[in-house]
């Protein structure tokens, strides 16, 4: 079964959804699954703002108070903890995700897409890494098993893997993706959002039938 996942590595529910799906897949030990991560940018116009905290950023974007923003982030962190993830929003760095998506596209050509996603998610939500910093992307790419020279070639180019990112985003629009995470199972069924494990299990069972 092929499972395509549209995701942005700076989307907190995408990391939670990844864990929920992985838990569901463990219910089917005798079945084979091919996971393909698809690029999606929640806001491609974001500029890197390492000096702004995520609470202020969201408050300004949504027209809410800092206190409301902190409470919202606290709720997300608690949900993440329920699936074994440690979110440190105090350390998160606001940045554009395009270059990180380009590295994910490189990783996909080596069958390392899932590993690269996992490393980037942890780097952003747990470790407070700047995912638009070239040296950080090189370090994390090497950690995933990519070749340093190839990573540098991508980052030093304005065009490498940009079309692949844009193609994924365009495809998302064509199939009606309104937000991420968005999971498509064998092009038959779709699940939107970080749904409970039971929802994923039921969907997989339906596709297997």
Coordinates of N, CA and C in Angstrom, one line a residue:
X1 N 0.8 -1.2 0.0 CA 0.0 0.0 0.0 C 0.9 1.2 0.0
X2 N 0.5 2.2 -0.8 CA 1.3 3.5 -0.9 C 0.5 4.5 -0.1
X3 N 1.2 5.2 0.8 CA 0.6 6.2 1.6 C 1.4 7.5 1.3
X4 N 0.7 8.5 0.8 CA 1.3 9.8 0.5 C 0.9 10.8 1.6
X5 N 1.9 11.6 2.1 CA 1.6 12.5 3.2 C 2.0 13.9 2.8
X6 N 1.1 14.8 2.7 CA 1.4 16.2 2.5 C 1.7 16.8 3.9
X7 N 2.8 17.5 4.0 CA 3.2 17.9 5.4 C 4.2 19.1 5.3
X8 N 4.1 19.9 6.3 CA 5.1 21.0 6.5 C 5.9 20.7 7.8
X9 N 7.2 20.7 7.7 CA 8.0 20.3 8.9 C 7.8 21.3 10.0
X10 N 7.2 22.4 9.8 CA 7.0 23.4 10.9 C 5.5 23.3 11.3
X11 N 4.8 22.3 10.9 CA 3.4 22.1 11.3 C 3.4 21.1 12.5
X12 N 3.0 21.6 13.7 CA 3.0 20.7 14.9 C 2.1 19.5 14.8
X13 N 1.0 19.6 14.1 CA 0.1 18.4 14.0 C 0.6 17.4 13.0
X14 N 1.5 17.8 12.1 CA 2.1 16.9 11.1 C 3.0 15.9 11.9
X15 N 3.8 16.3 12.8 CA 4.6 15.4 13.6 C 3.8 14.5 14.4
X16 N 2.7 15.0 15.0 CA 1.8 14.2 15.8 C 1.1 13.2 14.9
X17 N 0.7 13.6 13.7 CA 0.1 12.7 12.8 C 1.0 11.6 12.3
X18 N 2.3 11.9 12.2 CA 3.3 10.9 11.8 C 3.3 9.8 12.9
X19 N 3.3 10.2 14.1 CA 3.4 9.2 15.2 C 2.1 8.4 15.2
X20 N 0.9 9.0 15.0 CA -0.3 8.3 15.1 C -0.4 7.3 13.9
X21 N 0.1 7.7 12.7 CA 0.1 6.7 11.6 C 1.1 5.6 11.9
X22 N 2.2 5.9 12.4 CA 3.2 4.8 12.7 C 2.7 3.8 13.7
X23 N 1.9 4.3 14.7 CA 1.3 3.4 15.7 C 0.3 2.5 15.0
X24 N -0.5 3.1 14.0 CA -1.5 2.3 13.3 C -0.8 1.3 12.4
X25 N 0.3 1.6 11.7 CA 0.9 0.7 10.8 C 1.4 -0.5 11.6
X26 N 1.8 -0.4 12.8 CA 2.3 -1.5 13.6 C 1.2 -2.6 13.9
X27 N 0.0 -2.2 13.6 CA -1.1 -3.2 13.8 C -1.1 -4.1 12.6
X28 N -0.4 -3.8 11.5 CA -0.4 -4.6 10.3 C 1.0 -5.1 10.0
X29 N 1.6 -5.9 10.9 CA 3.0 -6.3 10.7 C 3.3 -7.2 9.4
X30 N 2.2 -7.8 8.9 CA 2.4 -8.6 7.7 C 2.2 -7.9 6.4
X31 N 1.8 -6.6 6.4 CA 1.6 -5.9 5.2 C 2.7 -4.9 5.0
X32 N 2.9 -4.6 3.7 CA 4.0 -3.7 3.3 C 3.4 -2.3 2.9
X33 N 4.1 -1.3 3.4 CA 3.6 0.1 3.2 C 4.8 0.9 2.6
X34 N 4.5 1.7 1.6 CA 5.4 2.6 1.0 C 5.0 4.0 1.4
X35 N 5.8 4.7 2.1 CA 5.5 6.1 2.6 C 6.2 7.1 1.7
X36 N 5.4 8.0 1.1 CA 6.0 9.1 0.3 C 5.6 10.4 0.9
X37 N 6.6 11.2 1.4 CA 6.3 12.5 1.9 C 6.2 13.5 0.8
X38 N 5.2 14.4 0.9 CA 5.0 15.4 -0.1 C 5.2 16.8 0.6
X39 N 5.8 17.7 -0.1 CA 6.0 19.0 0.4 C 4.8 19.9 0.4
X40 N 4.7 20.7 1.5 CA 3.6 21.7 1.6 C 4.1 22.8 2.5
X41 N 3.8 24.0 2.2 CA 4.2 25.1 3.0 C 3.0 25.8 3.5
X42 N 2.8 25.8 4.9 CA 1.7 26.5 5.5 C 1.7 28.0 5.1
X43 N 2.8 28.6 5.0 CA 3.0 30.0 4.5 C 4.3 30.2 3.8
X44 N 4.3 30.1 2.5 CA 5.6 30.3 1.8 C 6.1 31.7 1.8
X45 N 5.3 32.6 2.4 CA 5.8 34.0 2.4 C 6.6 34.4 3.7
X46 N 6.6 33.4 4.6 CA 7.3 33.6 5.9 C 8.8 33.9 5.7
X47 N 9.3 34.9 6.3 CA 10.7 35.1 6.3 C 11.3 34.7 7.6
X48 N 12.6 34.3 7.6 CA 13.2 33.8 8.8 C 13.2 34.9 9.8
X49 N 12.8 34.6 11.1 CA 12.8 35.6 12.1 C 13.3 35.0 13.4
X50 N 14.6 34.7 13.5 CA 15.2 34.0 14.6 C 15.1 34.8 15.9
X51 N 14.8 36.1 15.9 CA 14.7 36.9 17.1 C 13.2 37.0 17.6
X52 N 12.3 36.4 16.9 CA 10.9 36.4 17.4 C 10.4 35.1 17.9
X53 N 9.8 35.1 19.1 CA 9.3 33.8 19.6 C 8.0 33.4 18.9
X54 N 7.7 32.1 19.0 CA 6.5 31.6 18.3 C 5.2 32.1 18.9
X55 N 5.2 32.5 20.2 CA 4.0 33.0 20.8 C 3.6 34.3 20.3
X56 N 4.6 35.2 20.1 CA 4.4 36.5 19.6 C 4.0 36.4 18.1
X57 N 4.7 35.5 17.4 CA 4.4 35.3 16.0 C 3.0 34.9 15.7
X58 N 2.5 33.9 16.5 CA 1.1 33.5 16.3 C 0.1 34.5 16.7
X59 N 0.4 35.2 17.8 CA -0.5 36.2 18.3 C -0.7 37.3 17.3
X60 N 0.4 37.8 16.7 CA 0.3 38.8 15.7 C -0.4 38.3 14.4
X61 N -0.2 37.1 14.0 CA -0.8 36.5 12.8 C -2.3 36.3 13.0
X62 N -2.7 35.9 14.2 CA -4.1 35.5 14.5 C -4.9 36.6 15.2
X63 N -4.2 37.7 15.6 CA -4.9 38.8 16.3 C -5.4 38.4 17.6
X64 N -4.5 37.7 18.4 CA -4.9 37.2 19.7 C -3.8 37.8 20.7
X65 N -4.0 37.6 22.0 CA -3.1 38.0 23.0 C -1.9 37.0 23.1
X66 N -0.8 37.4 23.7 CA 0.3 36.5 23.9 C -0.1 35.4 24.8
X67 N -1.0 35.7 25.8 CA -1.4 34.7 26.8 C -2.3 33.7 26.1
X68 N -3.1 34.1 25.1 CA -3.9 33.1 24.4 C -3.0 32.3 23.5
X69 N -2.0 32.9 22.9 CA -1.1 32.1 22.1 C -0.4 31.1 22.9
X70 N 0.1 31.5 24.1 CA 0.8 30.5 24.9 C -0.1 29.4 25.4
X71 N -1.3 29.7 25.7 CA -2.3 28.7 26.1 C -2.5 27.7 24.9
X72 N -2.6 28.2 23.7 CA -2.8 27.3 22.6 C -1.6 26.4 22.3
X73 N -0.4 27.0 22.4 CA 0.8 26.2 22.3 C 0.9 25.1 23.4
X74 N 0.5 25.5 24.6 CA 0.5 24.6 25.7 C -0.3 23.3 25.4
X75 N -1.5 23.6 24.8 CA -2.4 22.5 24.5 C -1.8 21.6 23.4
X76 N -1.2 22.2 22.4 CA -0.5 21.4 21.4 C 0.6 20.5 22.0
X77 N 1.4 21.2 22.9 CA 2.5 20.4 23.5 C 2.0 19.3 24.3
X78 N 0.9 19.4 25.0 CA 0.3 18.3 25.8 C -0.2 17.2 24.9
X79 N -0.8 17.6 23.8 CA -1.2 16.6 22.8 C 0.0 15.8 22.3
X80 N 1.1 16.5 22.0 CA 2.3 15.9 21.5 C 2.8 14.9 22.5
X81 N 2.8 15.3 23.8 CA 3.4 14.5 24.8 C 2.6 13.2 24.9
X82 N 1.3 13.2 24.6 CA 0.4 12.0 24.7 C 0.8 11.0 23.7
X83 N 1.6 11.4 22.6 CA 2.1 10.4 21.6 C 3.6 10.2 21.7
X84 N 4.2 10.7 22.8 CA 5.6 10.5 23.1 C 6.5 11.5 22.5
X85 N 6.0 12.7 22.1 CA 6.8 13.7 21.6 C 7.0 14.8 22.6
X86 N 8.2 15.4 22.5 CA 8.6 16.5 23.5 C 8.7 17.8 22.7
X87 N 7.7 18.7 22.8 CA 7.7 20.0 22.1 C 8.2 21.1 23.0
X88 N 9.3 21.8 22.5 CA 9.8 22.9 23.3 C 9.6 24.2 22.5
X89 N 8.4 24.7 22.5 CA 8.0 25.9 21.8 C 8.9 27.1 22.2
X90 N 9.3 27.1 23.4 CA 10.2 28.2 23.9 C 11.4 28.4 23.1
X91 N 11.9 27.3 22.5 CA 13.1 27.3 21.7 C 12.9 27.4 20.2
X92 N 11.6 27.2 19.7 CA 11.4 27.1 18.3 C 11.8 28.4 17.5
X93 N 12.4 28.2 16.4 CA 12.8 29.3 15.5 C 12.0 29.5 14.3
X94 N 11.4 30.7 14.2 CA 10.5 31.0 13.0 C 11.4 31.1 11.8
X95 N 11.1 30.3 10.8 CA 11.9 30.4 9.5 C 11.1 29.8 8.4
X96 N 11.5 30.2 7.2 CA 10.9 29.7 5.9 C 11.4 28.2 5.7
X97 N 10.5 27.3 5.3 CA 10.8 25.9 5.3 C 11.2 25.4 3.9
X98 N 11.3 26.4 2.9 CA 11.6 25.9 1.5 C 12.9 25.1 1.4
X99 N 13.9 25.6 1.9 CA 15.2 24.9 1.8 C 15.2 23.6 2.5
X100 N 14.5 23.5 3.6 CA 14.4 22.2 4.3 C 13.6 21.2 3.4
X101 N 12.5 21.7 2.7 CA 11.8 20.8 1.8 C 12.6 20.4 0.6
X102 N 13.5 21.3 0.2 CA 14.4 20.9 -0.9 C 15.3 19.7 -0.5
X103 N 15.8 19.8 0.7 CA 16.7 18.7 1.3 C 15.8 17.4 1.4
X104 N 14.6 17.5 1.8 CA 13.7 16.4 1.9 C 13.5 15.7 0.5
X105 N 13.4 16.6 -0.5 CA 13.2 16.1 -1.9 C 14.5 15.4 -2.3
X106 N 15.7 15.9 -1.9 CA 16.9 15.2 -2.2 C 16.9 13.8 -1.5
X107 N 16.5 13.8 -0.2 CA 16.5 12.6 0.6 C 15.5 11.5 -0.1
X108 N 14.4 12.0 -0.7 CA 13.5 11.1 -1.3 C 14.1 10.3 -2.4
X109 N 15.1 11.0 -3.1 CA 15.7 10.3 -4.2 C 16.6 9.1 -3.7
X110 N 16.9 9.1 -2.4 CA 17.8 8.1 -1.8 C 17.0 7.2 -0.9
X111 N 15.6 7.2 -1.0 CA 14.7 6.5 -0.1 C 15.0 6.8 1.3
X112 N 15.3 8.1 1.6 CA 15.5 8.5 3.0 C 14.5 9.6 3.4
X113 N 13.4 9.7 2.7 CA 12.5 10.8 2.9 C 11.9 10.7 4.3
X114 N 11.5 9.5 4.8 CA 10.9 9.4 6.1 C 11.9 9.7 7.2
X115 N 13.1 9.3 7.0 CA 14.2 9.5 8.0 C 14.5 11.0 8.1
X116 N 14.5 11.7 6.9 CA 14.8 13.1 6.9 C 13.7 13.9 7.6
X117 N 12.4 13.5 7.3 CA 11.3 14.2 8.0 C 11.4 14.1 9.5
X118 N 11.7 12.9 10.0 CA 11.8 12.6 11.4 C 12.8 13.5 12.0
X119 N 14.0 13.6 11.4 CA 15.1 14.4 11.9 C 14.7 15.9 11.9
X120 N 14.1 16.3 10.9 CA 13.7 17.7 10.8 C 12.7 18.1 11.8
X121 N 11.7 17.2 12.0 CA 10.6 17.4 13.0 C 11.2 17.6 14.4
X122 N 12.1 16.6 14.7 CA 12.7 16.7 16.1 C 13.6 17.9 16.2
X123 N 14.3 18.2 15.2 CA 15.2 19.4 15.2 C 14.4 20.7 15.5
X124 N 13.2 20.8 14.8 CA 12.4 22.0 15.0 C 11.7 22.1 16.3
X125 N 10.9 21.0 16.6 CA 10.0 21.0 17.7 C 10.6 20.7 19.0
X126 N 11.7 19.9 19.0 CA 12.3 19.5 20.3 C 13.6 20.3 20.6
X127 N 14.4 20.4 19.5 CA 15.8 20.9 19.7 C 15.9 22.4 19.4
X128 N 14.9 23.1 18.9 CA 15.0 24.5 18.6 C 16.0 24.9 17.5
X129 N 16.2 24.0 16.5 CA 17.1 24.3 15.4 C 16.5 25.3 14.4
X130 N 17.3 26.1 13.8 CA 16.8 27.0 12.7 C 16.9 26.2 11.4
X131 N 15.8 25.8 10.8 CA 15.7 25.0 9.6 C 15.9 25.8 8.3
X132 N 16.3 27.0 8.4 CA 16.7 27.7 7.2 C 18.1 28.1 7.3
X133 N 18.8 27.6 8.3 CA 20.3 27.9 8.4 C 21.0 26.8 7.6
X134 N 21.9 27.2 6.7 CA 22.6 26.3 5.8 C 23.4 25.2 6.6
X135 N 24.2 25.7 7.6 CA 25.0 24.8 8.3 C 24.2 23.8 9.1
X136 N 23.0 24.2 9.6 CA 22.1 23.3 10.3 C 21.6 22.3 9.4
X137 N 21.2 22.7 8.2 CA 20.6 21.7 7.2 C 21.6 20.7 6.8
X138 N 22.9 21.2 6.6 CA 24.0 20.2 6.3 C 24.2 19.2 7.4
X139 N 24.2 19.7 8.6 CA 24.5 18.8 9.8 C 23.3 17.8 9.9
X140 N 22.1 18.2 9.7 CA 21.0 17.3 9.8 C 20.9 16.4 8.6
X141 N 21.2 16.9 7.5 CA 21.2 16.0 6.3 C 22.2 14.9 6.4
X142 N 23.4 15.2 6.9 CA 24.5 14.2 7.1 C 24.0 13.2 8.1
X143 N 23.3 13.7 9.2 CA 22.8 12.8 10.2 C 21.8 11.8 9.6
X144 N 21.0 12.2 8.6 CA 20.1 11.3 7.9 C 20.8 10.3 7.0
X145 N 22.0 10.6 6.6 CA 22.8 9.7 5.7 C 23.0 10.3 4.4
X146 N 22.7 11.6 4.2 CA 22.9 12.2 2.9 C 24.4 12.6 2.7
X147 N 24.8 12.7 1.5 CA 26.2 13.1 1.2 C 26.3 14.7 1.3
X148 N 27.3 15.1 2.1 CA 27.5 16.5 2.3 C 27.6 17.3 1.0
X149 N 28.4 16.8 0.1 CA 28.5 17.5 -1.2 C 27.2 17.8 -1.9
X150 N 26.4 16.7 -1.9 CA 25.1 16.9 -2.6 C 24.2 17.9 -1.8
X151 N 24.2 17.9 -0.5 CA 23.4 18.8 0.3 C 23.9 20.3 -0.1
X152 N 25.2 20.5 -0.1 CA 25.7 21.8 -0.4 C 25.3 22.2 -1.8
X153 N 25.3 21.3 -2.7 CA 24.9 21.6 -4.1 C 23.5 22.1 -4.2
X154 N 22.6 21.5 -3.4 CA 21.2 22.0 -3.3 C 21.1 23.4 -2.8
X155 N 21.8 23.6 -1.6 CA 21.7 24.8 -0.9 C 22.4 26.0 -1.7
X156 N 23.4 25.7 -2.5 CA 24.1 26.7 -3.2 C 23.4 27.0 -4.5
X157 N 22.4 26.3 -4.9 CA 21.6 26.5 -6.1 C 20.3 27.1 -5.7
X158 N 19.8 28.0 -6.7 CA 18.5 28.6 -6.5 C 17.4 27.8 -7.1
X159 N 17.7 26.7 -7.8 CA 16.7 26.0 -8.6 C 16.6 24.5 -8.2
X160 N 17.7 23.8 -7.7 CA 17.6 22.4 -7.5 C 16.5 22.0 -6.5
X161 N 15.6 21.1 -7.0 CA 14.5 20.6 -6.2 C 13.4 21.6 -5.9
X162 N 13.5 22.8 -6.4 CA 12.4 23.8 -6.2 C 11.2 23.3 -7.0
X163 N 11.4 22.8 -8.2 CA 10.2 22.3 -9.0 C 9.5 21.2 -8.3
X164 N 10.2 20.3 -7.7 CA 9.6 19.2 -7.0 C 8.8 19.6 -5.8
X165 N 9.3 20.6 -5.1 CA 8.5 21.2 -4.0 C 7.2 21.9 -4.5
X166 N 7.4 22.7 -5.6 CA 6.2 23.4 -6.2 C 5.2 22.4 -6.8
X167 N 5.7 21.3 -7.3 CA 4.8 20.3 -7.9 C 4.0 19.6 -6.9
X168 N 4.6 19.3 -5.7 CA 3.8 18.7 -4.6 C 2.7 19.7 -4.1
X169 N 3.1 21.0 -4.0 CA 2.1 21.9 -3.5 C 1.0 22.1 -4.5
X170 N 1.3 22.2 -5.8 CA 0.3 22.3 -6.8 C -0.6 21.1 -6.8
X171 N -0.1 19.9 -6.7 CA -0.9 18.7 -6.6 C -1.8 18.7 -5.4
X172 N -1.3 19.2 -4.3 CA -2.2 19.4 -3.1 C -3.4 20.2 -3.4
X173 N -3.2 21.3 -4.1 CA -4.3 22.1 -4.5 C -5.3 21.4 -5.5
X174 N -4.8 20.6 -6.4 CA -5.6 19.9 -7.3 C -6.5 18.9 -6.7
X175 N -6.0 18.2 -5.6 CA -6.8 17.2 -5.0 C -7.6 17.7 -3.8
X176 N -7.5 19.0 -3.6 CA -8.4 19.6 -2.6 C -7.8 19.7 -1.2
X177 N -6.5 19.6 -1.0 CA -5.9 19.7 0.3 C -6.1 21.1 0.9
X178 N -6.8 21.2 2.0 CA -7.0 22.5 2.7 C -6.0 22.8 3.8
X179 N -5.5 21.7 4.3 CA -4.5 21.9 5.4 C -3.7 20.6 5.6
X180 N -2.7 20.6 6.4 CA -1.8 19.5 6.6 C -1.8 19.1 8.1
X181 N -1.5 17.9 8.4 CA -1.2 16.8 7.5 C -2.4 16.2 6.7
X182 N -2.1 15.7 5.6 CA -3.1 15.1 4.7 C -2.5 13.8 4.2
X183 N -3.3 12.7 4.5 CA -2.8 11.4 4.1 C -3.7 10.8 3.0
X184 N -3.0 10.3 2.0 CA -3.8 9.6 0.9 C -3.3 8.1 0.8
X185 N -4.3 7.2 0.9 CA -4.0 5.8 0.9 C -4.4 5.2 -0.5
X186 N -3.3 4.8 -1.2 CA -3.5 4.1 -2.5 C -4.4 4.9 -3.4
X187 N -4.5 6.2 -3.3 CA -5.3 7.1 -4.1 C -6.8 6.7 -4.0
X188 N -7.2 6.0 -2.9 CA -8.5 5.6 -2.7 C -9.2 6.3 -1.6
X189 N -8.5 6.4 -0.5 CA -9.1 7.1 0.7 C -8.1 8.2 1.2
X190 N -8.7 9.2 1.8 CA -7.9 10.3 2.4 C -8.3 10.5 3.8
X191 N -7.3 10.9 4.6 CA -7.5 11.3 6.0 C -6.8 12.7 6.2
X192 N -7.6 13.6 6.7 CA -7.1 14.9 6.9 C -6.9 15.2 8.4
X193 N -5.7 15.7 8.7 CA -5.4 16.0 10.1 C -4.8 14.9 10.9
X194 N -4.3 15.2 12.1 CA -3.7 14.2 13.0 C -4.8 13.5 13.7
X195 N -5.4 12.5 13.0 CA -6.5 11.8 13.5 C -6.1 10.7 14.5
X196 N -7.0 10.2 15.3 CA -6.7 9.1 16.3 C -6.2 7.9 15.5
X197 N -5.4 7.1 16.3 CA -4.9 5.9 15.7 C -6.0 5.0 15.1
X198 N -7.1 4.9 15.8 CA -8.2 4.1 15.3 C -8.7 4.5 13.9
X199 N -8.7 5.8 13.6 CA -9.1 6.3 12.3 C -8.2 5.8 11.2
X200 N -6.9 5.8 11.5 CA -5.9 5.3 10.5 C -6.1 3.8 10.3
X201 N -6.2 3.1 11.4 CA -6.4 1.6 11.4 C -7.6 1.3 10.5
X202 N -8.7 1.9 10.8 CA -9.9 1.7 10.0 C -9.8 2.0 8.6
X203 N -9.1 3.1 8.2 CA -8.9 3.4 6.8 C -8.0 2.4 6.1
X204 N -6.9 2.0 6.8 CA -6.1 1.0 6.2 C -6.8 -0.3 6.0
X205 N -7.7 -0.7 6.9 CA -8.5 -1.9 6.8 C -9.4 -1.8 5.6
X206 N -10.0 -0.7 5.4 CA -10.9 -0.5 4.2 C -10.1 -0.6 2.9
X207 N -8.9 0.0 2.9 CA -8.1 -0.1 1.6 C -7.7 -1.5 1.3
X208 N -7.3 -2.2 2.4 CA -6.8 -3.6 2.2 C -7.9 -4.5 1.7
X209 N -9.2 -4.2 2.0 CA -10.3 -5.0 1.5 C -10.4 -4.9 0.0

